[in-house]
GROMACS .gro file of C-alpha atoms in nm:
model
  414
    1UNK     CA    1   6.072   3.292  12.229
    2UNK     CA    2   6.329   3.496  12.387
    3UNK     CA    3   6.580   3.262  12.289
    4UNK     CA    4   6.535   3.358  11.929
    5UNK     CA    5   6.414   3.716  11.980
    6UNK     CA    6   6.799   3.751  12.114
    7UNK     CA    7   6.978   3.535  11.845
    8UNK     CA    8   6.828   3.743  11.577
    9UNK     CA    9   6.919   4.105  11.738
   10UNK     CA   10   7.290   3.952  11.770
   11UNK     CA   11   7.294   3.834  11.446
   12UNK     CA   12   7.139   4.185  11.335
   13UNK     CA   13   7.427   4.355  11.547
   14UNK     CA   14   7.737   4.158  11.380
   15UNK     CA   15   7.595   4.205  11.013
   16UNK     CA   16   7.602   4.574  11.149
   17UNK     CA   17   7.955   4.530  11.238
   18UNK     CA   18   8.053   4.380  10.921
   19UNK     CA   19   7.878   4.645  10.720
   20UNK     CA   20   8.069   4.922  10.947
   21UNK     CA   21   8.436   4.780  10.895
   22UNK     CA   22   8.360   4.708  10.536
   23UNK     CA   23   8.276   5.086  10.467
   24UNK     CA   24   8.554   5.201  10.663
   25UNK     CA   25   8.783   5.023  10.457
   26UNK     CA   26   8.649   5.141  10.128
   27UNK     CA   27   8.761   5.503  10.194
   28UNK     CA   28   9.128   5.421  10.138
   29UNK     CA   29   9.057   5.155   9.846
   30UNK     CA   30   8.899   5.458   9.701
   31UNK     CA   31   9.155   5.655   9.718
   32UNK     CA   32   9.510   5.476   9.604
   33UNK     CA   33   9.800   5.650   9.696
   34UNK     CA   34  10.028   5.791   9.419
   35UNK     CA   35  10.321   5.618   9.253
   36UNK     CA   36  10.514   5.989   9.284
   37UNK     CA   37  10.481   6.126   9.640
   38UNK     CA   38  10.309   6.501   9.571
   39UNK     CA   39  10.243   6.749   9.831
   40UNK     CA   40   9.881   6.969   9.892
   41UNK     CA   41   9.935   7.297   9.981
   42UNK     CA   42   9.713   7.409  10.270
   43UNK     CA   43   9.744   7.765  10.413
   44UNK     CA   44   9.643   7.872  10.746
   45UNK     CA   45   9.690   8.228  10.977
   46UNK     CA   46   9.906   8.217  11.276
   47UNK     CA   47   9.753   8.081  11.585
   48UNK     CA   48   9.462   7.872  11.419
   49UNK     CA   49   9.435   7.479  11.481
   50UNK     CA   50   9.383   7.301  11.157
   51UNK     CA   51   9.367   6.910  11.069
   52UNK     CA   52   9.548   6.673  10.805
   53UNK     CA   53   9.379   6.413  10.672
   54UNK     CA   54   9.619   6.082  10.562
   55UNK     CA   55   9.379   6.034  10.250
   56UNK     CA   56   9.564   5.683  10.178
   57UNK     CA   57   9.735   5.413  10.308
   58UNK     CA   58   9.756   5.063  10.250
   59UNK     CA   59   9.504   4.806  10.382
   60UNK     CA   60   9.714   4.627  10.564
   61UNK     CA   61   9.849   4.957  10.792
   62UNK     CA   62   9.656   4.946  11.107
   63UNK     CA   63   9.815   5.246  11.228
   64UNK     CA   64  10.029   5.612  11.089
   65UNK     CA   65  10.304   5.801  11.232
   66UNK     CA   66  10.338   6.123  11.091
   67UNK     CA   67  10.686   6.327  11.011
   68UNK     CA   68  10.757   6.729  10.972
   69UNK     CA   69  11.032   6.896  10.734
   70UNK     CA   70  11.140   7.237  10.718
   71UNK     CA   71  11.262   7.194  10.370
   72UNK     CA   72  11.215   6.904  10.133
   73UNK     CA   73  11.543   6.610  10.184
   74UNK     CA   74  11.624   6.809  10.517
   75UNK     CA   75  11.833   6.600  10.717
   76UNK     CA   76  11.670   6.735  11.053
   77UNK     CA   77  11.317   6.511  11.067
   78UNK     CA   78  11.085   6.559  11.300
   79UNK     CA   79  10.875   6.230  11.374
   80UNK     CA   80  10.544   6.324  11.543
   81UNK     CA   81  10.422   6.018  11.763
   82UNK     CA   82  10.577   5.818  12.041
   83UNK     CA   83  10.492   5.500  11.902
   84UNK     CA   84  10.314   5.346  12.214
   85UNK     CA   85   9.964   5.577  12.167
   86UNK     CA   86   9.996   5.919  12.203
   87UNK     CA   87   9.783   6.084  12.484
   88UNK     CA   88   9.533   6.315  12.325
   89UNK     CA   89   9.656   6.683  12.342
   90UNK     CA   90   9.347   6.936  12.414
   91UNK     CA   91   9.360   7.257  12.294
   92UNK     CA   92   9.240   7.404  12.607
   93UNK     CA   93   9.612   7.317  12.771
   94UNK     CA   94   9.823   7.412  12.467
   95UNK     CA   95   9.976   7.776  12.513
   96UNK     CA   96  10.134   8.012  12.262
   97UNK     CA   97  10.532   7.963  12.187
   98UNK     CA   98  10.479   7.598  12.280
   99UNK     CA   99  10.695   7.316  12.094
  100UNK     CA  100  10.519   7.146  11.802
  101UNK     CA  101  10.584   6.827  11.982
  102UNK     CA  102  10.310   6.926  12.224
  103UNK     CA  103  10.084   7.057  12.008
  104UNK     CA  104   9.981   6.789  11.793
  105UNK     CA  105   9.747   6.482  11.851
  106UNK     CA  106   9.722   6.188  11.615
  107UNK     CA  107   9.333   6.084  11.576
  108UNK     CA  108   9.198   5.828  11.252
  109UNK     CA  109   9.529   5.837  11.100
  110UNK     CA  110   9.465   6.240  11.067
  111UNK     CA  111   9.694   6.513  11.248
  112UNK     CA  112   9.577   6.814  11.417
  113UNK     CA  113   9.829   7.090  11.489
  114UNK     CA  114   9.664   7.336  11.765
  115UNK     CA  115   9.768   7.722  11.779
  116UNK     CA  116   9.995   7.680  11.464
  117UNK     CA  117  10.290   7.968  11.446
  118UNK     CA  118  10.489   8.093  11.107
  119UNK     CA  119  10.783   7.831  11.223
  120UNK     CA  120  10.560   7.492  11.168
  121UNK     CA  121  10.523   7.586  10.829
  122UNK     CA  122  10.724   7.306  10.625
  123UNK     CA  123  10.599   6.948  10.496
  124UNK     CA  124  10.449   6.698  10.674
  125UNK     CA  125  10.424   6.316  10.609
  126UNK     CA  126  10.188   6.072  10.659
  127UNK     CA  127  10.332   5.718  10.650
  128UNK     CA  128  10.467   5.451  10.871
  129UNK     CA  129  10.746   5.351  11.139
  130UNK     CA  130  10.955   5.278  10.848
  131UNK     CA  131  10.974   5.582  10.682
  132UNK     CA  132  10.772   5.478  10.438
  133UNK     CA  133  10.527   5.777  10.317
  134UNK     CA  134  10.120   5.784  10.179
  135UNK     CA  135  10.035   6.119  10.187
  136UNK     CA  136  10.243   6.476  10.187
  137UNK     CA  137  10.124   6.822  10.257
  138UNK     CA  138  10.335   7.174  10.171
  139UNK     CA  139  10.190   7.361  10.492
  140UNK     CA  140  10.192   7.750  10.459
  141UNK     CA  141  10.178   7.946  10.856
  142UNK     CA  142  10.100   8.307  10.757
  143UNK     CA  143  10.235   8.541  11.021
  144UNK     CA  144   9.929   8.786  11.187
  145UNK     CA  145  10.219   9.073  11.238
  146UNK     CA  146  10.146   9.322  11.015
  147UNK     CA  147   9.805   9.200  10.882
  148UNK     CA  148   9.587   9.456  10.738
  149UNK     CA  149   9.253   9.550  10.838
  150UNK     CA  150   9.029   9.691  10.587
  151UNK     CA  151   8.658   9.828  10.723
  152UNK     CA  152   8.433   9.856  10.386
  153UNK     CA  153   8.176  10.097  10.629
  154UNK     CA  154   8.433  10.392  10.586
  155UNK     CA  155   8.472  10.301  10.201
  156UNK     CA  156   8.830  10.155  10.246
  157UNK     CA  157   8.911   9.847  10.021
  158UNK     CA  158   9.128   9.596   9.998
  159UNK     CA  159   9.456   9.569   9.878
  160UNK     CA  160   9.488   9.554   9.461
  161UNK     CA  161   9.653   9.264   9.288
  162UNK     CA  162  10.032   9.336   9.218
  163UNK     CA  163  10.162   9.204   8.877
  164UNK     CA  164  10.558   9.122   8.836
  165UNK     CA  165  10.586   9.035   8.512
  166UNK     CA  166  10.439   8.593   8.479
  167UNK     CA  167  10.391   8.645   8.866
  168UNK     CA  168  10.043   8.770   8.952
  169UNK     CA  169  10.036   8.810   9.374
  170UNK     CA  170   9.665   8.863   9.514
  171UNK     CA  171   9.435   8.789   9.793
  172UNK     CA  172   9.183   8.510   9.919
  173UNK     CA  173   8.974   8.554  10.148
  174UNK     CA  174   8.796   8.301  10.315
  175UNK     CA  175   8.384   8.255  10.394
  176UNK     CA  176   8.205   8.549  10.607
  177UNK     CA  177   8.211   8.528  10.996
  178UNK     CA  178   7.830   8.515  11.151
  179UNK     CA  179   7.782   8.805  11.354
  180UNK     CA  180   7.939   8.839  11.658
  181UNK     CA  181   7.666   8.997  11.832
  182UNK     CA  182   7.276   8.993  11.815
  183UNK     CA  183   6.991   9.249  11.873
  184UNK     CA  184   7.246   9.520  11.827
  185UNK     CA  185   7.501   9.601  11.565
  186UNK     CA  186   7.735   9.384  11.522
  187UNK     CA  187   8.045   9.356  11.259
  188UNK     CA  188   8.144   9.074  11.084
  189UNK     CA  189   8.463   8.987  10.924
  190UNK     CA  190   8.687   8.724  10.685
  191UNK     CA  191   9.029   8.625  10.672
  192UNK     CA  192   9.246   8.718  10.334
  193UNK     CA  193   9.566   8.496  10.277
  194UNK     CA  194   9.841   8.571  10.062
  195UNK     CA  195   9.837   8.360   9.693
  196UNK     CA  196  10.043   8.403   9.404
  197UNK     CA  197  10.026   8.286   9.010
  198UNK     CA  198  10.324   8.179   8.793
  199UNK     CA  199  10.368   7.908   8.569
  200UNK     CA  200  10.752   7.861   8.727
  201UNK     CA  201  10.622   7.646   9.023
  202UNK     CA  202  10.782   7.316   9.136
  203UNK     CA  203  10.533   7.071   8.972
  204UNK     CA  204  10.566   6.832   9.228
  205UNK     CA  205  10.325   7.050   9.464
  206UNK     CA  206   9.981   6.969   9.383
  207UNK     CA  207   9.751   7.293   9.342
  208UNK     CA  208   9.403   7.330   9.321
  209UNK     CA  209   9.387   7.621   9.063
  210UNK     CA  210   9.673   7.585   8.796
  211UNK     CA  211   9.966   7.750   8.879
  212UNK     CA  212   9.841   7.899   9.187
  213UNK     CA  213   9.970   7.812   9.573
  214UNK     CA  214  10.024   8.013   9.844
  215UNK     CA  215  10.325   8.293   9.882
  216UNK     CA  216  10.522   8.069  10.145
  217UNK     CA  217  10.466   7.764   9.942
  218UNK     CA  218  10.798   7.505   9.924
  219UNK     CA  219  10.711   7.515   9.517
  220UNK     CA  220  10.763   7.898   9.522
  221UNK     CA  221  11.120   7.944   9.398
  222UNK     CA  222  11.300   8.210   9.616
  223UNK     CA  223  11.330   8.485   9.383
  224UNK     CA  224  10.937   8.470   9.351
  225UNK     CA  225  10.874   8.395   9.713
  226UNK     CA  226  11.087   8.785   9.790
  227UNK     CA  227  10.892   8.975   9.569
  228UNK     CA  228  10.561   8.851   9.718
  229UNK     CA  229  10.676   8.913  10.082
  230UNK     CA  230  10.572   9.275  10.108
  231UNK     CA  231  10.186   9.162  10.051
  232UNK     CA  232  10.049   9.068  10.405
  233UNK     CA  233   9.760   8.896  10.542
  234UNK     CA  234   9.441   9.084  10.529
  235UNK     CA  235   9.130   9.134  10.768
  236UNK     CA  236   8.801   9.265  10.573
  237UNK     CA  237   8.533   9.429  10.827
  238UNK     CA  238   8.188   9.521  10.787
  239UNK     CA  239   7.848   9.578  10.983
  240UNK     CA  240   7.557   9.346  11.053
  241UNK     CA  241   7.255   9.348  11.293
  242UNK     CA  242   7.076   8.990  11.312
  243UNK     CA  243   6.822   8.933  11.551
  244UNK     CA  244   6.849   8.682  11.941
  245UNK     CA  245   6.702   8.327  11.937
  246UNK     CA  246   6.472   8.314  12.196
  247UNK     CA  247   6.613   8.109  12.438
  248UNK     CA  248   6.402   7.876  12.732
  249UNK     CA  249   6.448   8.009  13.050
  250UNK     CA  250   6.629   7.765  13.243
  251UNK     CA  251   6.645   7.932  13.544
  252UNK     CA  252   6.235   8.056  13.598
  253UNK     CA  253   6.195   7.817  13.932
  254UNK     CA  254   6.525   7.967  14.068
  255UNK     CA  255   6.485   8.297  14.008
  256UNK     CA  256   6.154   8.296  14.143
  257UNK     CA  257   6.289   8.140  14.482
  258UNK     CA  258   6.532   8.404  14.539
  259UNK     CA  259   6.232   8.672  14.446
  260UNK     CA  260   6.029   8.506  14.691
  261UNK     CA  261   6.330   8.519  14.957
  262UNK     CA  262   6.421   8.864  14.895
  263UNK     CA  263   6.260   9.180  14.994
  264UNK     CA  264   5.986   9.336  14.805
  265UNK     CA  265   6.160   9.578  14.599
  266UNK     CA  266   6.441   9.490  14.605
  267UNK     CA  267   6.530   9.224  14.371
  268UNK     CA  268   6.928   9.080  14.351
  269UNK     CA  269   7.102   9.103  14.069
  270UNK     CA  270   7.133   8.763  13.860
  271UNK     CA  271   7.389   8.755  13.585
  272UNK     CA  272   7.280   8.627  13.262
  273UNK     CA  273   7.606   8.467  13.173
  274UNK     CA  274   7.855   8.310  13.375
  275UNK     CA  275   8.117   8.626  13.550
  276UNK     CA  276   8.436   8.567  13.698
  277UNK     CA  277   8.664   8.810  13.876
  278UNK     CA  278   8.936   8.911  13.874
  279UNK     CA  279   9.139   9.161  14.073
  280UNK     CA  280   9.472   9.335  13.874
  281UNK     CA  281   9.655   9.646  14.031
  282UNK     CA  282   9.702   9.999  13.901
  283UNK     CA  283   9.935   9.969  13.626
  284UNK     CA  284   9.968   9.650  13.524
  285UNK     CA  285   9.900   9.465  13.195
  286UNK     CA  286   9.639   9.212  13.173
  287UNK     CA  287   9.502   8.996  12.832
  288UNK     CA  288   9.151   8.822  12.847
  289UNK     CA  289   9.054   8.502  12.630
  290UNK     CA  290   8.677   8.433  12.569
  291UNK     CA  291   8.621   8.067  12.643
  292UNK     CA  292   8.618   7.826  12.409
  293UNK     CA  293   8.681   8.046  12.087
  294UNK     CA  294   8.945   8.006  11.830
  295UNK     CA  295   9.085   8.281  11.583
  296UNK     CA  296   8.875   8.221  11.325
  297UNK     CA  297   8.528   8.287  11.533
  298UNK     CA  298   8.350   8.529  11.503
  299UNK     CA  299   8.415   8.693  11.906
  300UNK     CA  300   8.283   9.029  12.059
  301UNK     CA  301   8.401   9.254  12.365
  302UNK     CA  302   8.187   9.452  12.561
  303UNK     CA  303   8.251   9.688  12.873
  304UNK     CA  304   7.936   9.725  13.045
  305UNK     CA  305   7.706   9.873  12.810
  306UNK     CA  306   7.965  10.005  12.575
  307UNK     CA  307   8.034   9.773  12.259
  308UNK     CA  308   8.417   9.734  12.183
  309UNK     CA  309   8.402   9.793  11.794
  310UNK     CA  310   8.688   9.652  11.601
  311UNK     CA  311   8.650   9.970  11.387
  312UNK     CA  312   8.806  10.185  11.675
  313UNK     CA  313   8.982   9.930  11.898
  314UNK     CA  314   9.157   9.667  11.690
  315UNK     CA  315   9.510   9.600  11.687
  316UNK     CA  316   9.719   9.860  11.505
  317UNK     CA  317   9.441  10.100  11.421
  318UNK     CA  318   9.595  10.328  11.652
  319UNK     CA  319   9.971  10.314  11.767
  320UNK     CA  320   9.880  10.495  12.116
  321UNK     CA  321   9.610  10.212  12.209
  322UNK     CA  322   9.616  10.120  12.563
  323UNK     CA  323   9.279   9.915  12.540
  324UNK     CA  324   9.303   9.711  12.205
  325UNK     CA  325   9.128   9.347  12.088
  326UNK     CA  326   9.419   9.109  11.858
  327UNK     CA  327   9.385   8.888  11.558
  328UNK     CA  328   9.316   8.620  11.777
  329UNK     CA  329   9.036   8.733  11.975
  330UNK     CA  330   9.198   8.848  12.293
  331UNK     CA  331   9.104   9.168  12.463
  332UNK     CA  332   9.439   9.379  12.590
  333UNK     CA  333   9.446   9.643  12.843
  334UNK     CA  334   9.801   9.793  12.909
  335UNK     CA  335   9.901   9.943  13.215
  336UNK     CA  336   9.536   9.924  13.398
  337UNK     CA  337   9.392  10.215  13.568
  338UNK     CA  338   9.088  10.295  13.793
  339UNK     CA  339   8.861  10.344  13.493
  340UNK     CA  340   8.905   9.982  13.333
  341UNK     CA  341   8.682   9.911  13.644
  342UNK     CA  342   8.363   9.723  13.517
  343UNK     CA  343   8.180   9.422  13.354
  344UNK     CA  344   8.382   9.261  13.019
  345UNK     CA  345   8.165   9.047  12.829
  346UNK     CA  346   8.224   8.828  12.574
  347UNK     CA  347   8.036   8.717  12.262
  348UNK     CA  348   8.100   8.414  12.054
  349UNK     CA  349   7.911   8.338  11.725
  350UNK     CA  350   7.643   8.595  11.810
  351UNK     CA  351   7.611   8.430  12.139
  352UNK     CA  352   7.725   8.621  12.477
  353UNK     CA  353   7.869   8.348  12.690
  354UNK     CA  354   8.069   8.494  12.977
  355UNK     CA  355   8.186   8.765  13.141
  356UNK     CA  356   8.533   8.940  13.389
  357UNK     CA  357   8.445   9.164  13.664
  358UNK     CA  358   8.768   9.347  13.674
  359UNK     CA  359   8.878   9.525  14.008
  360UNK     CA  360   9.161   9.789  13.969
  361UNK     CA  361   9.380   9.833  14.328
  362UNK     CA  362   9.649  10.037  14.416
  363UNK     CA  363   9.708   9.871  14.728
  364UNK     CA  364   9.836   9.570  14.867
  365UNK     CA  365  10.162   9.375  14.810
  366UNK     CA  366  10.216   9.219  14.436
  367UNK     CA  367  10.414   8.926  14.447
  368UNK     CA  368  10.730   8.958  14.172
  369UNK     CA  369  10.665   8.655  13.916
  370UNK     CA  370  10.890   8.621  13.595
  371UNK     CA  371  10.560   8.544  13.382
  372UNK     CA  372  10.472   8.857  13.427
  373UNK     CA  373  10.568   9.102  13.130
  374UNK     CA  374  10.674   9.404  13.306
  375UNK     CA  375  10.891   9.238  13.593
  376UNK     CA  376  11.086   9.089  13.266
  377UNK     CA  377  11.155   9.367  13.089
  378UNK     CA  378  11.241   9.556  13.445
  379UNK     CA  379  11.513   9.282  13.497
  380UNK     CA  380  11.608   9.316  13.092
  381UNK     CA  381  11.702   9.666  13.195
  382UNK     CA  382  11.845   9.637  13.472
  383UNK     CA  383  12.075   9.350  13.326
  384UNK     CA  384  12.107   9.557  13.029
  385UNK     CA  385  12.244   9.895  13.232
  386UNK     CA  386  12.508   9.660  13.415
  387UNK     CA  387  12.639   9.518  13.129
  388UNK     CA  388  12.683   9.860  12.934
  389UNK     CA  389  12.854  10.022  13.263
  390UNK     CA  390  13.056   9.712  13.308
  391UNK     CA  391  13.142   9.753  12.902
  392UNK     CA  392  13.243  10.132  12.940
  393UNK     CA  393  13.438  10.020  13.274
  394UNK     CA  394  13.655   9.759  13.123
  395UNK     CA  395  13.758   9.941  12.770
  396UNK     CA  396  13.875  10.260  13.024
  397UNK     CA  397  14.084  10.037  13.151
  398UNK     CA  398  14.193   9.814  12.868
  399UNK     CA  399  14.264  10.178  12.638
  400UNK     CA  400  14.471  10.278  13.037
  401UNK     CA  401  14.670   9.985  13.004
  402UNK     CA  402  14.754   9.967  12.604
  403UNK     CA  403  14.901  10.333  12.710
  404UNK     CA  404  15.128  10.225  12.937
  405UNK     CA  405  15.236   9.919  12.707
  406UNK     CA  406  15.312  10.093  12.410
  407UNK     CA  407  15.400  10.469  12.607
  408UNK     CA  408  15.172  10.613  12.415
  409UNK     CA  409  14.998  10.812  12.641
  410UNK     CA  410  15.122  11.210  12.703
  411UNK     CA  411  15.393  11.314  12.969
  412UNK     CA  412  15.187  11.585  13.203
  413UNK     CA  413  15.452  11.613  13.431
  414UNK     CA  414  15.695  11.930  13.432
   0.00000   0.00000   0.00000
C-alpha cells in the first residue's frame, strides 16, 4: 500500500515538473524576437534601481549576457557578466558613484541596475557570448539636480507644456506615493519625468505613445534634445492623513516582565521601533538613510515630536538650509550643533520603522579620515593656496629673468 501510495505522488511530482518547464518555455515562444533589432525606451530618476526584462530569446539559449552602449555602433562596449555566474549584487552594499560593473546583477535572463546615475543612460543588449542580440532598450537616467518641487497645498502648479514649433515638451508623472505617515498628517508625493512629442524621431526606437519618448532618448535628434534641456524633473507634493493598522503586540509578556521588575512608578522607557546611536561632534556634517527604502518610497523624518515636512525642509526650498531631507530620502544636517540633539525617526510607507539617537560633543579627539567631507575640502584648500603661491612665485621670477635676457628692465642706478 505504501508502495503505490509513493509511486503515484512521484509520478504526480514529475507531471508537475513537466507542466512547470513546459510553461516556462512558452513565455519566449510567445514572444519571437524581431527580424530588425528595436530599442524600448524606459526612463528612470537618478539613484532608483530598475529591472530589464530580455522578453526573447531563442529556445535553445540556456543562458544571456547582457551589453551597455553610450551611443548606438560605439566602439567602446561594455559587456555586463563574467561568464562563469555572476555573484548576486545586493543593493544594501552598492554605494553612490560606484562603477556600473558593480551595480548590476543578472537574474532569469533579466538585468537589474541598482542606484542608477545620469552616466548609465545609453542602450543596453540582451543577447549572447557571441554578440548576438534578442532584445534592446534606449535607457533614459534623469538627473535629480535641479528637480522642481511643486506643493499644490500653497496653490503652486506644475510646470506648463512648452511648444517649439512640431516639438511639444511636457511632463509625466508617475502613480501617487501612499502616505508616509499615519494618524497624523502626512504628505504624499509623485515623480514627473521629462517627455517630448515630434514626429522627427529615429523610428528605430520603439515608443509606446506615437511619437513620444523621453527628452534624453538616443531617437531624439540633438537639435531637439537642446531645446528640451531647460525642462527638469519635477516633484508634485500634497497632504494626506490615513489612519494606523492596529498592530498585535508582540512584546505584551516582555514588557510586562520588566514592569514587574521595575519599581512601582517608575516604568523604563521601551522604544517602539528599533534606535541606534550615534555620536557626531559640534560642527560636523552627517547624512541619515532610513533602512530599507529606495527613492521612490514614500519616507518620513521626524525629530522627536516635531514632523520634518517636505513643505519647509526639502532640498532647495531654501538656499540657507542647514537641516534639509534630498530626492532620495536622506535626511542632511550640516555642520551639527548642540540643538540637533534628539530622537530621528523614520517612516516608510506609512510605517515608522526605526530611529538615530544623535549625541552632539564638543569634546574628545576626532580622528582625520579622507571620507569625511570637510577634511577633503580642508586639504583642497590647502593644496589649492600652495599651488597659487607657488604660481605667483615662479612667474616673479620667470618675468625677473626674461628682464635680464632681453635688458629690458629699467637702469635705477645713478
Amino acid at each position: 500500500m505504501h508502495l503505490a501510495l509513493t509511486t503515484v505522488l512521484l509520478w504526480a511530482w514529475g507531471s508537475l515538473q513537466a507542466f512547470e518547464i513546459v510553461e516556462k518555455e512558452n513565455i519566449f515562444q510567445k514572444t519571437p524576437c524581431p527580424a530588425f533589432l528595436m530599442f524600448e525606451n524606459a526612463a528612470y530618476l537618478a539613484d532608483m534601481s530598475f529591472e530589464l526584462p530580455c522578453h526573447c530569446k531563442p529556445e535553445e539559449v540556456l543562458a544571456v549576457v547582457w551589453f551597455y552602449q553610450k551611443h548606438l555602433g560605439s566602439s567602446h562596449t561594455k559587456v555586463l557578466t563574467d561568464f562563469d555566474g555572476r555573484v548576486l549584487t545586493e543593493a544594501a552594499q552598492v554605494h553612490v558613484g560606484s562603477d556600473m560593473l558593480t551595480r548590476f546583477s543578472i537574474r532569469m535572463f533579466s538585468l537589474l541596475v541598482f542606484r542608477a546615475q545620469p552616466e548609465d543612460s545609453g542602450l543596453y543588449f540582451c543577447g549572447t557570448r557571441k554578440g548576438d542580440y534578442f532584445y534592446a532598450y534606449d535607457v533614459d537616467i534623469q538627473s535629480s539636480e535641479g528637480m522642481v518641487a511643486t506643493f499644490q497645498d500653497e496653490g503652486q502648479e506644475p510646470f506648463a507644456d512648452e511648444y517649439y514649433g512640431h516639438l511639444h515638451v511636457f511632463t509625466t508623472f508617475w502613480e501617487w506615493t501612499p502616505c508616509d505617515r499615519c494618524g497624523v498628517r502626512g504628505e504624499q508625493w509623485r515623480i514627473g519625468l521629462c517627455y517630448l512629442q515630434s514626429p522627427d524621431l529615429s523610428p528605430r526606437y520603439l515608443k509606446a505613445v506615437p511619437d513620444v519618448v523621453s527628452c534624453g532618448s538616443r531617437a531624439v535628434p540633438g537639435k531637439l534634445r537642446t531645446k528640451a534641456r531647460d525642462h527638469m524633473p519635477e516633484l508634485l507634493v500634497r497632504s494626506c492623513i490615513v489612519p494606523c493598522e492596529k498592530t498585535k503586540t508582540i512584546r505584551g509578556g516582555i514588557l510586562a516582565i520588566v514592569n514587574y521588575v521595575s519599581k512601582v512608578g517608575s516604568r523604563p522607557w521601551v522604544p517602539q521601533v528599533p534606535i541606534q546611536f550615534h555620536q557626531q561632534r559640534l560642527g560636523h556634517g552627517l547624512i541619515i538613510s532610513c533602512p530599507g527604502a529606495r527613492p521612490e518610497h514614500a519616507v518620513a523624518w521626524d525629530k522627536d515630536r516635531q514632523h520634518l515636512y517636505r513643505t519647509q525642509y526639502l532640498k532647495g526650498v531654501n538656499r540657507s538650509m542647514r537641516v534639509f531631507i534630498d530626492h532620495g530620502n536622506q535626511l542632511h544636517i550640516r555642520f551639527a550643533q548642540l540643538g540637533d540633539r534628539g530622537i530621528y525617526y523614520c517612516w516608510r510607507q506609512g510605517v515608522r520603522v526605526a530611529g538615530f539617537r544623535l549625541g552632539v560633543t564638543s569634546r574628545g579627539r576626532y580622528p582625520a579620515s579622507f571620507s569625511d567631507p570637510e577634511t577633503r575640502s580642508a586639504v583642497e584648500l590647502t593644496l589649492i593656496g600652495y599651488l597659487l603661491i607657488t604660481a605667483v612665485f615662479v612667474t616673479v621670477h620667470l618675468c625677473h629673468c626674461c628682464c635680464y635676457l632681453f635688458s629690458c628692465c629699467p637702469n635705477f642706478s645713478p
